[in-house]
């Protein structure tokens, strides 16, 4: 005869509380993806610099900046020859920050993803050149064009440049070729974790120049829809 066993009341109550807390946390995080961090906008006169914000497969966001803009020339800060065989043709450069192990050796099984999120690890920047102006992307990408003042662009470029890990002489650390023939991985400052994802890095960069971001920016789908500043913006793909 089988005897039906029940969990002690204390265990049952603890499990119930834990489940409710988990559901509440998930609901709050989902809502915070919809809550903006910027509520007031004022149109400004100088919107002369175009940048692009991309999201690939609703998973990873990157920032695309002009190679040369007033006050900042990426050729003075990066060896573009490390990005491929046509460095002089590049008009824009994409920057994507992320987990070094996962980025360089991507694996999308649950164990690898949880390991990347729960075990903080060194970061990398995936940097790639674009010869077209405006840059072109495959159908897997969502793309939004944003405009900045020259002053704000300098802030953004300095933030991105400051994310590159350099030695005492100011030289960047090349790791290996990237996903494309015109890209490469470089060592980056910081550590990737569930509290500091690739998309949070993107949001932090946008905050430098008063571009709206969601309150919780860990997931890519929350970034592009909310990205809006004091200059015009438009979804182009």
mmCIF file of C-alpha atoms in Angstrom:
data_model
loop_
_atom_site.group_PDB
_atom_site.id
_atom_site.type_symbol
_atom_site.label_atom_id
_atom_site.label_comp_id
_atom_site.label_asym_id
_atom_site.label_seq_id
_atom_site.Cartn_x
_atom_site.Cartn_y
_atom_site.Cartn_z
ATOM 1 C CA UNK A 1 0.000 0.000 0.000
ATOM 2 C CA UNK A 2 1.370 3.345 -1.052
ATOM 3 C CA UNK A 3 1.464 6.068 1.553
ATOM 4 C CA UNK A 4 0.926 9.564 0.218
ATOM 5 C CA UNK A 5 3.402 11.959 1.739
ATOM 6 C CA UNK A 6 2.898 15.670 2.127
ATOM 7 C CA UNK A 7 5.444 18.420 2.578
ATOM 8 C CA UNK A 8 5.503 19.889 6.073
ATOM 9 C CA UNK A 9 3.407 23.089 6.315
ATOM 10 C CA UNK A 10 6.548 25.186 6.866
ATOM 11 C CA UNK A 11 8.136 23.930 3.619
ATOM 12 C CA UNK A 12 4.895 24.453 1.702
ATOM 13 C CA UNK A 13 4.590 28.033 2.949
ATOM 14 C CA UNK A 14 8.242 28.783 2.128
ATOM 15 C CA UNK A 15 7.842 27.397 -1.395
ATOM 16 C CA UNK A 16 4.701 29.450 -1.924
ATOM 17 C CA UNK A 17 6.440 32.639 -0.763
ATOM 18 C CA UNK A 18 9.434 31.934 -3.016
ATOM 19 C CA UNK A 19 7.210 31.373 -6.061
ATOM 20 C CA UNK A 20 5.243 34.551 -5.404
ATOM 21 C CA UNK A 21 8.447 36.542 -4.960
ATOM 22 C CA UNK A 22 9.825 35.121 -8.227
ATOM 23 C CA UNK A 23 6.664 35.974 -10.163
ATOM 24 C CA UNK A 24 6.644 39.472 -8.660
ATOM 25 C CA UNK A 25 10.284 40.048 -9.603
ATOM 26 C CA UNK A 26 9.705 38.867 -13.184
ATOM 27 C CA UNK A 27 6.649 41.132 -13.469
ATOM 28 C CA UNK A 28 8.557 44.145 -12.127
ATOM 29 C CA UNK A 29 11.469 43.551 -14.498
ATOM 30 C CA UNK A 30 9.081 43.204 -17.446
ATOM 31 C CA UNK A 31 7.352 46.460 -16.526
ATOM 32 C CA UNK A 32 10.661 48.266 -16.024
ATOM 33 C CA UNK A 33 11.554 47.476 -19.647
ATOM 34 C CA UNK A 34 8.666 49.793 -20.587
ATOM 35 C CA UNK A 35 9.490 52.594 -18.148
ATOM 36 C CA UNK A 36 11.690 55.359 -19.618
ATOM 37 C CA UNK A 37 14.514 57.034 -17.730
ATOM 38 C CA UNK A 38 14.052 60.323 -19.601
ATOM 39 C CA UNK A 39 10.730 62.166 -19.485
ATOM 40 C CA UNK A 40 11.496 65.623 -20.834
ATOM 41 C CA UNK A 41 12.721 66.472 -24.317
ATOM 42 C CA UNK A 42 13.697 69.858 -25.737
ATOM 43 C CA UNK A 43 14.564 70.236 -29.414
ATOM 44 C CA UNK A 44 18.119 71.466 -29.911
ATOM 45 C CA UNK A 45 19.605 73.338 -32.846
ATOM 46 C CA UNK A 46 22.767 71.293 -33.377
ATOM 47 C CA UNK A 47 21.918 67.757 -34.532
ATOM 48 C CA UNK A 48 24.740 67.458 -37.041
ATOM 49 C CA UNK A 49 26.207 64.024 -36.204
ATOM 50 C CA UNK A 50 24.447 60.806 -37.234
ATOM 51 C CA UNK A 51 24.970 57.579 -35.296
ATOM 52 C CA UNK A 52 23.172 54.238 -35.479
ATOM 53 C CA UNK A 53 21.871 51.810 -32.920
ATOM 54 C CA UNK A 54 21.533 48.161 -33.934
ATOM 55 C CA UNK A 55 19.987 45.032 -32.471
ATOM 56 C CA UNK A 56 20.709 41.605 -33.954
ATOM 57 C CA UNK A 57 18.194 38.802 -33.510
ATOM 58 C CA UNK A 58 16.583 40.637 -30.549
ATOM 59 C CA UNK A 59 19.610 39.536 -28.515
ATOM 60 C CA UNK A 60 22.545 41.946 -28.706
ATOM 61 C CA UNK A 61 22.803 45.712 -29.285
ATOM 62 C CA UNK A 62 25.684 47.725 -30.717
ATOM 63 C CA UNK A 63 26.510 51.377 -31.341
ATOM 64 C CA UNK A 64 27.674 52.509 -34.777
ATOM 65 C CA UNK A 65 29.787 55.683 -34.927
ATOM 66 C CA UNK A 66 31.355 57.639 -37.790
ATOM 67 C CA UNK A 67 35.067 57.035 -38.301
ATOM 68 C CA UNK A 68 35.607 60.779 -38.446
ATOM 69 C CA UNK A 69 33.476 63.519 -36.934
ATOM 70 C CA UNK A 70 34.267 67.037 -35.705
ATOM 71 C CA UNK A 71 36.658 66.722 -32.779
ATOM 72 C CA UNK A 72 37.136 62.939 -32.883
ATOM 73 C CA UNK A 73 38.865 60.663 -35.401
ATOM 74 C CA UNK A 74 38.862 56.929 -34.616
ATOM 75 C CA UNK A 75 41.955 56.449 -36.780
ATOM 76 C CA UNK A 76 43.896 58.181 -34.017
ATOM 77 C CA UNK A 77 42.627 55.737 -31.383
ATOM 78 C CA UNK A 78 42.420 52.374 -33.186
ATOM 79 C CA UNK A 79 44.518 50.572 -35.759
ATOM 80 C CA UNK A 80 41.772 50.074 -38.340
ATOM 81 C CA UNK A 81 44.037 47.736 -40.312
ATOM 82 C CA UNK A 82 43.280 45.163 -37.597
ATOM 83 C CA UNK A 83 39.654 45.179 -38.741
ATOM 84 C CA UNK A 84 40.389 43.857 -42.226
ATOM 85 C CA UNK A 85 42.092 44.574 -45.511
ATOM 86 C CA UNK A 86 40.255 47.824 -46.407
ATOM 87 C CA UNK A 87 40.793 50.156 -43.428
ATOM 88 C CA UNK A 88 40.846 53.314 -45.540
ATOM 89 C CA UNK A 89 37.366 52.628 -46.906
ATOM 90 C CA UNK A 90 35.595 52.499 -43.554
ATOM 91 C CA UNK A 91 33.071 55.272 -42.948
ATOM 92 C CA UNK A 92 31.485 53.892 -39.769
ATOM 93 C CA UNK A 93 32.511 51.507 -36.986
ATOM 94 C CA UNK A 94 30.274 49.254 -34.868
ATOM 95 C CA UNK A 95 31.075 48.689 -31.203
ATOM 96 C CA UNK A 96 29.556 45.840 -29.218
ATOM 97 C CA UNK A 97 30.602 45.060 -25.629
ATOM 98 C CA UNK A 98 30.079 41.627 -24.128
ATOM 99 C CA UNK A 99 31.285 38.467 -22.394
ATOM 100 C CA UNK A 100 34.698 37.505 -23.788
ATOM 101 C CA UNK A 101 34.261 33.728 -23.532
ATOM 102 C CA UNK A 102 30.714 33.711 -24.871
ATOM 103 C CA UNK A 103 31.436 36.247 -27.616
ATOM 104 C CA UNK A 104 34.534 34.518 -28.984
ATOM 105 C CA UNK A 105 33.195 30.971 -28.528
ATOM 106 C CA UNK A 106 29.401 31.404 -28.733
ATOM 107 C CA UNK A 107 27.239 28.563 -27.439
ATOM 108 C CA UNK A 108 23.489 29.004 -27.045
ATOM 109 C CA UNK A 109 22.664 26.023 -24.875
ATOM 110 C CA UNK A 110 21.076 26.864 -21.479
ATOM 111 C CA UNK A 111 24.156 25.864 -19.477
ATOM 112 C CA UNK A 112 26.469 28.191 -21.435
ATOM 113 C CA UNK A 113 24.014 31.085 -21.233
ATOM 114 C CA UNK A 114 23.507 30.701 -17.470
ATOM 115 C CA UNK A 115 27.254 30.370 -16.992
ATOM 116 C CA UNK A 116 27.808 33.651 -18.852
ATOM 117 C CA UNK A 117 25.150 35.435 -16.787
ATOM 118 C CA UNK A 118 25.944 34.047 -13.359
ATOM 119 C CA UNK A 119 29.738 33.767 -13.498
ATOM 120 C CA UNK A 120 31.282 37.251 -14.019
ATOM 121 C CA UNK A 121 33.996 37.147 -16.654
ATOM 122 C CA UNK A 122 36.285 39.502 -18.565
ATOM 123 C CA UNK A 123 34.731 41.660 -21.266
ATOM 124 C CA UNK A 124 35.556 42.172 -24.914
ATOM 125 C CA UNK A 125 34.595 44.660 -27.620
ATOM 126 C CA UNK A 126 33.587 43.362 -31.023
ATOM 127 C CA UNK A 127 34.547 46.154 -33.427
ATOM 128 C CA UNK A 128 33.800 46.133 -37.153
ATOM 129 C CA UNK A 129 34.083 48.533 -40.057
ATOM 130 C CA UNK A 130 31.472 49.687 -42.573
ATOM 131 C CA UNK A 131 32.410 51.098 -45.961
ATOM 132 C CA UNK A 132 28.904 52.332 -46.808
ATOM 133 C CA UNK A 133 27.384 55.588 -45.652
ATOM 134 C CA UNK A 134 24.900 55.069 -44.156
ATOM 135 C CA UNK A 135 26.036 51.600 -43.061
ATOM 136 C CA UNK A 136 24.125 48.591 -44.372
ATOM 137 C CA UNK A 137 23.086 45.558 -42.372
ATOM 138 C CA UNK A 138 21.602 42.135 -43.077
ATOM 139 C CA UNK A 139 17.948 41.351 -42.464
ATOM 140 C CA UNK A 140 18.811 39.951 -39.011
ATOM 141 C CA UNK A 141 19.459 43.494 -37.766
ATOM 142 C CA UNK A 142 17.094 46.156 -36.516
ATOM 143 C CA UNK A 143 18.554 49.615 -37.060
ATOM 144 C CA UNK A 144 17.697 53.035 -35.687
ATOM 145 C CA UNK A 145 19.302 56.300 -36.758
ATOM 146 C CA UNK A 146 19.929 58.893 -34.049
ATOM 147 C CA UNK A 147 21.272 62.430 -34.314
ATOM 148 C CA UNK A 148 23.525 64.155 -31.812
ATOM 149 C CA UNK A 149 25.111 67.535 -31.338
ATOM 150 C CA UNK A 150 28.867 67.697 -31.849
ATOM 151 C CA UNK A 151 29.313 68.192 -28.113
ATOM 152 C CA UNK A 152 27.235 65.136 -27.225
ATOM 153 C CA UNK A 153 28.953 63.047 -29.874
ATOM 154 C CA UNK A 154 32.317 63.776 -28.267
ATOM 155 C CA UNK A 155 30.943 62.533 -24.931
ATOM 156 C CA UNK A 156 29.705 59.322 -26.548
ATOM 157 C CA UNK A 157 32.934 58.698 -28.473
ATOM 158 C CA UNK A 158 34.981 59.235 -25.318
ATOM 159 C CA UNK A 159 32.778 56.799 -23.376
ATOM 160 C CA UNK A 160 33.188 54.108 -26.037
ATOM 161 C CA UNK A 161 36.915 54.786 -26.368
ATOM 162 C CA UNK A 162 37.228 54.623 -22.590
ATOM 163 C CA UNK A 163 35.775 51.096 -22.647
ATOM 164 C CA UNK A 164 38.779 49.781 -24.602
ATOM 165 C CA UNK A 165 41.436 48.195 -22.408
ATOM 166 C CA UNK A 166 44.858 49.671 -23.168
ATOM 167 C CA UNK A 167 48.385 49.197 -21.913
ATOM 168 C CA UNK A 168 50.560 51.878 -20.319
ATOM 169 C CA UNK A 169 51.446 53.290 -23.744
ATOM 170 C CA UNK A 170 47.793 53.619 -24.732
ATOM 171 C CA UNK A 171 47.842 50.682 -27.163
ATOM 172 C CA UNK A 172 44.687 48.584 -27.456
ATOM 173 C CA UNK A 173 44.860 44.800 -26.960
ATOM 174 C CA UNK A 174 43.868 42.903 -30.123
ATOM 175 C CA UNK A 175 42.561 39.382 -29.357
ATOM 176 C CA UNK A 176 41.625 37.812 -32.686
ATOM 177 C CA UNK A 177 39.609 38.244 -35.866
ATOM 178 C CA UNK A 178 35.891 38.789 -35.350
ATOM 179 C CA UNK A 179 32.698 37.379 -36.822
ATOM 180 C CA UNK A 180 33.206 39.102 -40.180
ATOM 181 C CA UNK A 181 36.195 39.636 -42.523
ATOM 182 C CA UNK A 182 36.177 43.297 -41.439
ATOM 183 C CA UNK A 183 35.928 42.868 -37.666
ATOM 184 C CA UNK A 184 38.025 41.967 -34.637
ATOM 185 C CA UNK A 185 37.818 41.360 -30.899
ATOM 186 C CA UNK A 186 39.658 43.663 -28.498
ATOM 187 C CA UNK A 187 40.071 43.447 -24.749
ATOM 188 C CA UNK A 188 37.612 45.713 -22.937
ATOM 189 C CA UNK A 189 37.331 47.162 -19.483
ATOM 190 C CA UNK A 190 34.914 45.668 -16.984
ATOM 191 C CA UNK A 191 33.324 42.291 -16.395
ATOM 192 C CA UNK A 192 30.211 40.804 -17.939
ATOM 193 C CA UNK A 193 27.489 39.478 -15.610
ATOM 194 C CA UNK A 194 23.729 39.452 -15.205
ATOM 195 C CA UNK A 195 24.090 42.911 -13.620
ATOM 196 C CA UNK A 196 26.265 44.219 -16.455
ATOM 197 C CA UNK A 197 25.184 42.825 -19.821
ATOM 198 C CA UNK A 198 26.031 43.959 -23.336
ATOM 199 C CA UNK A 199 22.749 45.848 -23.533
ATOM 200 C CA UNK A 200 23.296 47.618 -20.216
ATOM 201 C CA UNK A 201 26.652 48.815 -21.593
ATOM 202 C CA UNK A 202 24.808 50.180 -24.646
ATOM 203 C CA UNK A 203 22.255 51.905 -22.419
ATOM 204 C CA UNK A 204 25.001 53.427 -20.253
ATOM 205 C CA UNK A 205 26.649 54.818 -23.391
ATOM 206 C CA UNK A 206 23.361 56.369 -24.562
ATOM 207 C CA UNK A 207 22.744 57.927 -21.164
ATOM 208 C CA UNK A 208 25.959 59.908 -21.571
ATOM 209 C CA UNK A 209 24.284 61.899 -24.340
ATOM 210 C CA UNK A 210 20.743 62.198 -22.947
ATOM 211 C CA UNK A 211 19.244 59.432 -25.070
ATOM 212 C CA UNK A 212 16.334 57.734 -23.335
ATOM 213 C CA UNK A 213 16.800 54.141 -22.217
ATOM 214 C CA UNK A 214 14.488 51.756 -20.339
ATOM 215 C CA UNK A 215 14.766 51.554 -16.576
ATOM 216 C CA UNK A 216 15.848 47.914 -16.959
ATOM 217 C CA UNK A 217 18.004 47.593 -20.051
ATOM 218 C CA UNK A 218 19.436 44.088 -19.771
ATOM 219 C CA UNK A 219 17.493 42.765 -22.787
ATOM 220 C CA UNK A 220 17.893 43.995 -26.360
ATOM 221 C CA UNK A 221 14.161 44.336 -27.255
ATOM 222 C CA UNK A 222 13.839 47.123 -24.686
ATOM 223 C CA UNK A 223 16.592 49.338 -26.110
ATOM 224 C CA UNK A 224 15.691 50.424 -29.662
ATOM 225 C CA UNK A 225 12.009 51.307 -29.092
ATOM 226 C CA UNK A 226 12.914 53.644 -26.223
ATOM 227 C CA UNK A 227 16.007 55.234 -27.776
ATOM 228 C CA UNK A 228 15.076 58.883 -28.271
ATOM 229 C CA UNK A 229 16.837 62.144 -27.522
ATOM 230 C CA UNK A 230 16.588 65.872 -28.138
ATOM 231 C CA UNK A 231 17.356 65.405 -31.845
ATOM 232 C CA UNK A 232 15.334 63.563 -34.511
ATOM 233 C CA UNK A 233 15.520 59.784 -34.694
ATOM 234 C CA UNK A 234 14.027 57.211 -37.017
ATOM 235 C CA UNK A 235 13.791 53.467 -37.461
ATOM 236 C CA UNK A 236 15.401 52.578 -40.801
ATOM 237 C CA UNK A 237 15.336 48.775 -40.670
#
